[in-house]
Amino acid sequence: NAGVTQTPKFQVLKTGQSMTLQCAQDMNHEYMSWYRQDPGMGLRLIHYSVGAGITDQGEVPNGYNVSRSTTEDFPLRLLSAAPSQTSVYFCASSYSVLAGGYNEQFFGPGTRLTVL
Amino acid sequence: AQSVTQPDIHITVSEGASLELRCNYSYGATPYLFWYVQSPGQGLQLLLKYFSGDTLVQGIKGFEAEFKRSQSSFNLRKPSVHWSDAAEYFCAVGAGGFKTIFGAGTRLFVKA
């Protein structure tokens, strides 16, 4: 199993550009999520999904879109990049939503995004 | 509102010394609690979790944590730190509605 994979590892954008961060998992997990990590702030939840076709907002959803057309993939789209979106982005998945999403989450290696 | 506080931004311990990382949470119901570790340039890895039962939980790499409801704490401990334990440690709580709230993290430095 590859686990949770994310591409790209690094990305530099100009203000106003759009892009998609890719996330895939091969563990047949129902629950997937996107976090951003900023110094001194820990991880903050952007969006999450409890299954194909079902997504919801987290703590900091503005400026980001997600979709979940398959169990495996959960891409994160930046609609119009802003310098405030400079961060490290982590995708995570969990094997069951039965416990309210409180099971162990498996994290990808992250994408470091810089917006100029 | 649910929250997690890790009072120490960074801690330095000598190799072989004991370690305790503090975590306090705010949550109205019985919490689901986690400790994750992040090595430089890596994603997070689960060290241990508490859902119910015995308040002292054992994790990987020789770590343990104790849940104290009266103090709203879930401190992480290790009796003897190794240089490879240098990393950032995150405490987290299951916050309802499929959401997990993470603390700001504590960076551990290990000196020889």
Tab-separated table of C-alpha atoms in Angstrom:
chain	number	residue	atom	x	y	z
A	1	ASN	CA	0.000	0.000	0.000
A	2	ALA	CA	1.211	3.483	-0.853
A	3	GLY	CA	-0.969	4.956	1.906
A	4	VAL	CA	-1.859	8.621	1.387
A	5	THR	CA	-0.084	10.318	-1.487
A	6	GLN	CA	-0.012	14.016	-2.322
A	7	THR	CA	1.194	15.886	-5.369
A	8	PRO	CA	2.983	18.146	-5.909
A	9	LYS	CA	5.465	18.312	-3.018
A	10	PHE	CA	6.256	21.961	-3.679
A	11	GLN	CA	4.436	24.668	-5.622
A	12	VAL	CA	4.920	28.375	-6.192
A	13	LEU	CA	1.988	30.416	-7.471
A	14	LYS	CA	1.376	34.036	-8.280
A	15	THR	CA	-1.495	35.884	-6.684
A	16	GLY	CA	-4.714	35.169	-8.564
A	17	GLN	CA	-3.628	31.876	-10.089
A	18	SER	CA	-5.632	28.733	-9.489
A	19	MET	CA	-4.415	25.225	-8.929
A	20	THR	CA	-5.410	21.807	-7.618
A	21	LEU	CA	-3.588	19.884	-4.928
A	22	GLN	CA	-4.004	16.176	-5.475
A	23	CYS	CA	-4.607	13.604	-2.757
A	24	ALA	CA	-5.171	9.887	-3.130
A	25	GLN	CA	-5.380	6.947	-0.744
A	26	ASP	CA	-5.386	3.231	-1.456
A	27	MET	CA	-6.683	2.012	1.907
A	28	ASN	CA	-10.395	2.217	1.016
A	29	HIS	CA	-10.917	4.816	3.727
A	30	GLU	CA	-14.289	6.508	3.973
A	31	TYR	CA	-13.105	9.676	5.662
A	32	MET	CA	-10.700	12.137	4.038
A	33	SER	CA	-9.699	15.631	5.056
A	34	TRP	CA	-7.498	18.571	4.177
A	35	TYR	CA	-5.540	20.603	6.727
A	36	ARG	CA	-3.244	23.554	6.508
A	37	GLN	CA	-0.307	23.914	8.865
A	38	ASP	CA	1.004	27.325	9.804
A	39	PRO	CA	3.711	28.120	12.388
A	40	GLY	CA	2.320	28.390	15.904
A	41	MET	CA	-1.181	27.411	14.813
A	42	GLY	CA	-1.021	23.664	14.495
A	43	LEU	CA	-3.245	22.051	11.885
A	44	ARG	CA	-6.515	23.639	10.881
A	45	LEU	CA	-9.215	21.735	9.049
A	46	ILE	CA	-10.146	23.148	5.640
A	47	HIS	CA	-12.655	20.618	4.250
A	48	TYR	CA	-13.512	17.018	4.863
A	49	SER	CA	-15.481	14.188	3.292
A	50	VAL	CA	-17.221	11.180	4.846
A	51	GLY	CA	-17.656	9.343	1.556
A	52	ALA	CA	-17.874	9.712	-2.187
A	53	GLY	CA	-20.161	12.598	-3.088
A	54	ILE	CA	-20.247	13.999	0.470
A	55	THR	CA	-18.129	16.952	1.555
A	56	ASP	CA	-18.362	19.601	4.249
A	57	GLN	CA	-16.517	22.657	5.485
A	58	GLY	CA	-14.018	22.711	8.260
A	59	GLU	CA	-12.584	25.578	10.244
A	60	VAL	CA	-10.977	27.592	7.405
A	61	PRO	CA	-12.790	26.788	4.129
A	62	ASN	CA	-12.744	30.199	2.431
A	63	GLY	CA	-10.829	30.249	-0.846
A	64	TYR	CA	-10.838	26.472	-1.229
A	65	ASN	CA	-13.090	23.976	-2.984
A	66	VAL	CA	-13.201	20.201	-2.783
A	67	SER	CA	-15.031	17.345	-4.423
A	68	ARG	CA	-15.085	13.589	-3.837
A	69	SER	CA	-16.121	11.676	-6.909
A	70	THR	CA	-14.364	8.459	-5.868
A	71	THR	CA	-13.397	6.870	-2.563
A	72	GLU	CA	-9.718	7.154	-3.456
A	73	ASP	CA	-9.327	10.795	-4.496
A	74	PHE	CA	-9.947	14.075	-2.686
A	75	PRO	CA	-8.489	17.061	-4.581
A	76	LEU	CA	-8.272	20.530	-3.072
A	77	ARG	CA	-8.736	23.484	-5.405
A	78	LEU	CA	-7.475	26.972	-4.797
A	79	LEU	CA	-9.733	29.246	-6.783
A	80	SER	CA	-7.679	32.446	-6.793
A	81	ALA	CA	-4.491	32.130	-4.800
A	82	ALA	CA	-3.623	34.763	-2.193
A	83	PRO	CA	-0.425	35.238	-0.152
A	84	SER	CA	-2.425	34.289	2.964
A	85	GLN	CA	-2.718	30.795	1.501
A	86	THR	CA	1.030	30.260	1.728
A	87	SER	CA	1.202	27.191	3.953
A	88	VAL	CA	1.894	23.487	4.142
A	89	TYR	CA	-1.130	21.422	3.172
A	90	PHE	CA	-1.779	17.936	4.481
A	91	CYS	CA	-4.300	15.425	3.304
A	92	ALA	CA	-5.419	12.717	5.720
A	93	SER	CA	-7.717	9.721	5.682
A	94	SER	CA	-9.398	7.508	8.246
A	95	TYR	CA	-10.867	4.053	7.915
A	96	SER	CA	-14.263	4.576	9.458
A	97	VAL	CA	-16.780	7.271	10.124
A	98	LEU	CA	-18.723	5.113	12.547
A	99	ALA	CA	-16.908	6.629	15.528
A	100	GLY	CA	-17.651	10.138	14.345
A	101	GLY	CA	-14.406	10.445	12.503
A	102	TYR	CA	-12.368	10.035	15.658
A	103	ASN	CA	-10.314	7.145	14.472
A	104	GLU	CA	-6.643	7.435	13.707
A	105	GLN	CA	-5.944	9.606	10.691
A	106	PHE	CA	-3.223	8.680	8.217
A	107	PHE	CA	-1.424	11.679	6.784
A	108	GLY	CA	0.219	12.306	3.465
A	109	PRO	CA	3.699	13.888	3.245
A	110	GLY	CA	2.337	17.372	2.567
A	111	THR	CA	2.488	20.025	-0.128
A	112	ARG	CA	4.439	23.205	0.561
A	113	LEU	CA	2.711	26.065	-1.233
A	114	THR	CA	4.082	29.576	-1.658
A	115	VAL	CA	1.918	32.336	-3.100
A	116	LEU	CA	3.803	35.413	-4.279
B	1	ALA	CA	-15.921	25.841	22.024
B	2	GLN	CA	-13.595	22.902	21.769
B	3	SER	CA	-9.916	23.679	22.011
B	4	VAL	CA	-6.542	22.129	22.698
B	5	THR	CA	-3.724	23.946	24.463
B	6	GLN	CA	-0.115	22.891	24.433
B	7	PRO	CA	1.530	25.373	26.793
B	8	ASP	CA	5.109	24.710	25.710
B	9	ILE	CA	6.138	25.887	22.253
B	10	HIS	CA	9.441	24.070	22.562
B	11	ILE	CA	11.222	21.888	25.097
B	12	THR	CA	14.852	20.794	25.304
B	13	VAL	CA	15.848	17.630	27.165
B	14	SER	CA	19.065	15.699	27.429
B	15	GLU	CA	19.297	12.295	25.829
B	16	GLY	CA	18.363	9.663	28.395
B	17	ALA	CA	16.319	12.085	30.494
B	18	SER	CA	12.596	11.742	31.037
B	19	LEU	CA	10.064	13.747	29.066
B	20	GLU	CA	6.613	15.129	29.732
B	21	LEU	CA	4.688	17.161	27.160
B	22	ARG	CA	1.613	18.927	28.414
B	23	CYS	CA	-1.791	19.034	26.790
B	24	ASN	CA	-5.028	20.559	28.085
B	25	TYR	CA	-8.314	20.306	26.242
B	26	SER	CA	-11.700	21.914	26.413
B	27	TYR	CA	-14.590	19.677	25.436
B	28	GLY	CA	-18.032	19.196	26.918
B	29	ALA	CA	-18.421	15.460	26.534
B	30	THR	CA	-16.126	12.472	26.919
B	31	PRO	CA	-13.186	13.348	24.716
B	32	TYR	CA	-11.440	11.287	22.115
B	33	LEU	CA	-7.772	12.242	22.523
B	34	PHE	CA	-4.718	11.712	20.366
B	35	TRP	CA	-1.016	12.398	20.279
B	36	TYR	CA	0.703	12.661	16.894
B	37	VAL	CA	4.381	13.132	16.054
B	38	GLN	CA	5.764	14.972	13.041
B	39	SER	CA	9.366	14.501	11.981
B	40	PRO	CA	10.910	17.275	9.871
B	41	GLY	CA	9.479	17.357	6.364
B	42	GLN	CA	7.035	14.540	7.099
B	43	GLY	CA	3.343	14.101	7.700
B	44	LEU	CA	1.928	13.287	11.117
B	45	GLN	CA	2.019	9.811	12.632
B	46	LEU	CA	-0.189	8.597	15.458
B	47	LEU	CA	1.643	7.861	18.710
B	48	LEU	CA	-1.358	6.866	20.804
B	49	LYS	CA	-5.033	7.498	21.385
B	50	TYR	CA	-7.558	7.465	24.211
B	51	PHE	CA	-11.212	6.663	23.663
B	52	SER	CA	-12.315	5.116	26.982
B	53	GLY	CA	-11.252	2.682	29.666
B	54	ASP	CA	-7.835	2.674	31.301
B	55	THR	CA	-6.667	6.253	31.699
B	56	LEU	CA	-3.022	5.336	31.090
B	57	VAL	CA	-2.495	4.452	27.450
B	58	GLN	CA	0.599	3.027	25.842
B	59	GLY	CA	1.746	4.003	22.395
B	60	ILE	CA	4.502	3.356	19.942
B	61	LYS	CA	8.178	4.198	20.435
B	62	GLY	CA	7.904	3.835	24.222
B	63	PHE	CA	5.496	6.740	24.744
B	64	GLU	CA	2.568	6.758	27.135
B	65	ALA	CA	-0.086	9.301	28.062
B	66	GLU	CA	-2.403	9.714	31.012
B	67	PHE	CA	-5.938	11.051	30.758
B	68	LYS	CA	-6.989	13.092	33.783
B	69	ARG	CA	-10.584	14.195	33.510
B	70	SER	CA	-10.447	16.402	36.608
B	71	GLN	CA	-7.593	18.404	35.109
B	72	SER	CA	-8.763	18.204	31.469
B	73	SER	CA	-5.278	17.004	30.626
B	74	PHE	CA	-3.694	14.346	28.457
B	75	ASN	CA	0.047	14.625	29.031
B	76	LEU	CA	2.537	12.612	27.015
B	77	ARG	CA	5.486	10.955	28.757
B	78	LYS	CA	8.566	8.952	27.957
B	79	PRO	CA	10.962	7.664	30.625
B	80	SER	CA	14.155	7.978	28.553
B	81	VAL	CA	14.432	10.172	25.485
B	82	HIS	CA	16.491	9.169	22.454
B	83	TRP	CA	18.005	11.601	19.940
B	84	SER	CA	15.601	10.227	17.313
B	85	ASP	CA	12.652	11.543	19.352
B	86	ALA	CA	13.454	15.092	18.275
B	87	ALA	CA	10.334	16.172	16.398
B	88	GLU	CA	7.162	18.184	16.784
B	89	TYR	CA	4.365	16.695	18.867
B	90	PHE	CA	0.693	17.491	18.474
B	91	CYS	CA	-2.134	16.795	20.873
B	92	ALA	CA	-5.612	16.547	19.331
B	93	VAL	CA	-9.230	16.044	20.392
B	94	GLY	CA	-12.172	14.645	18.448
B	95	ALA	CA	-14.450	17.640	18.412
B	96	GLY	CA	-17.731	16.268	17.123
B	97	GLY	CA	-19.122	16.333	13.609
B	98	PHE	CA	-16.187	14.366	12.211
B	99	LYS	CA	-13.747	17.112	13.122
B	100	THR	CA	-10.461	16.880	14.996
B	101	ILE	CA	-8.962	19.903	16.718
B	102	PHE	CA	-5.180	20.040	16.949
B	103	GLY	CA	-3.029	21.945	19.389
B	104	ALA	CA	-0.330	24.310	18.164
B	105	GLY	CA	2.368	21.718	18.770
B	106	THR	CA	5.457	21.371	20.967
B	107	ARG	CA	8.828	21.084	19.325
B	108	LEU	CA	11.192	18.743	21.162
B	109	PHE	CA	14.941	19.262	20.997
B	110	VAL	CA	17.250	16.548	22.332
B	111	LYS	CA	20.767	17.442	23.386
B	112	ALA	CA	23.612	14.957	23.618
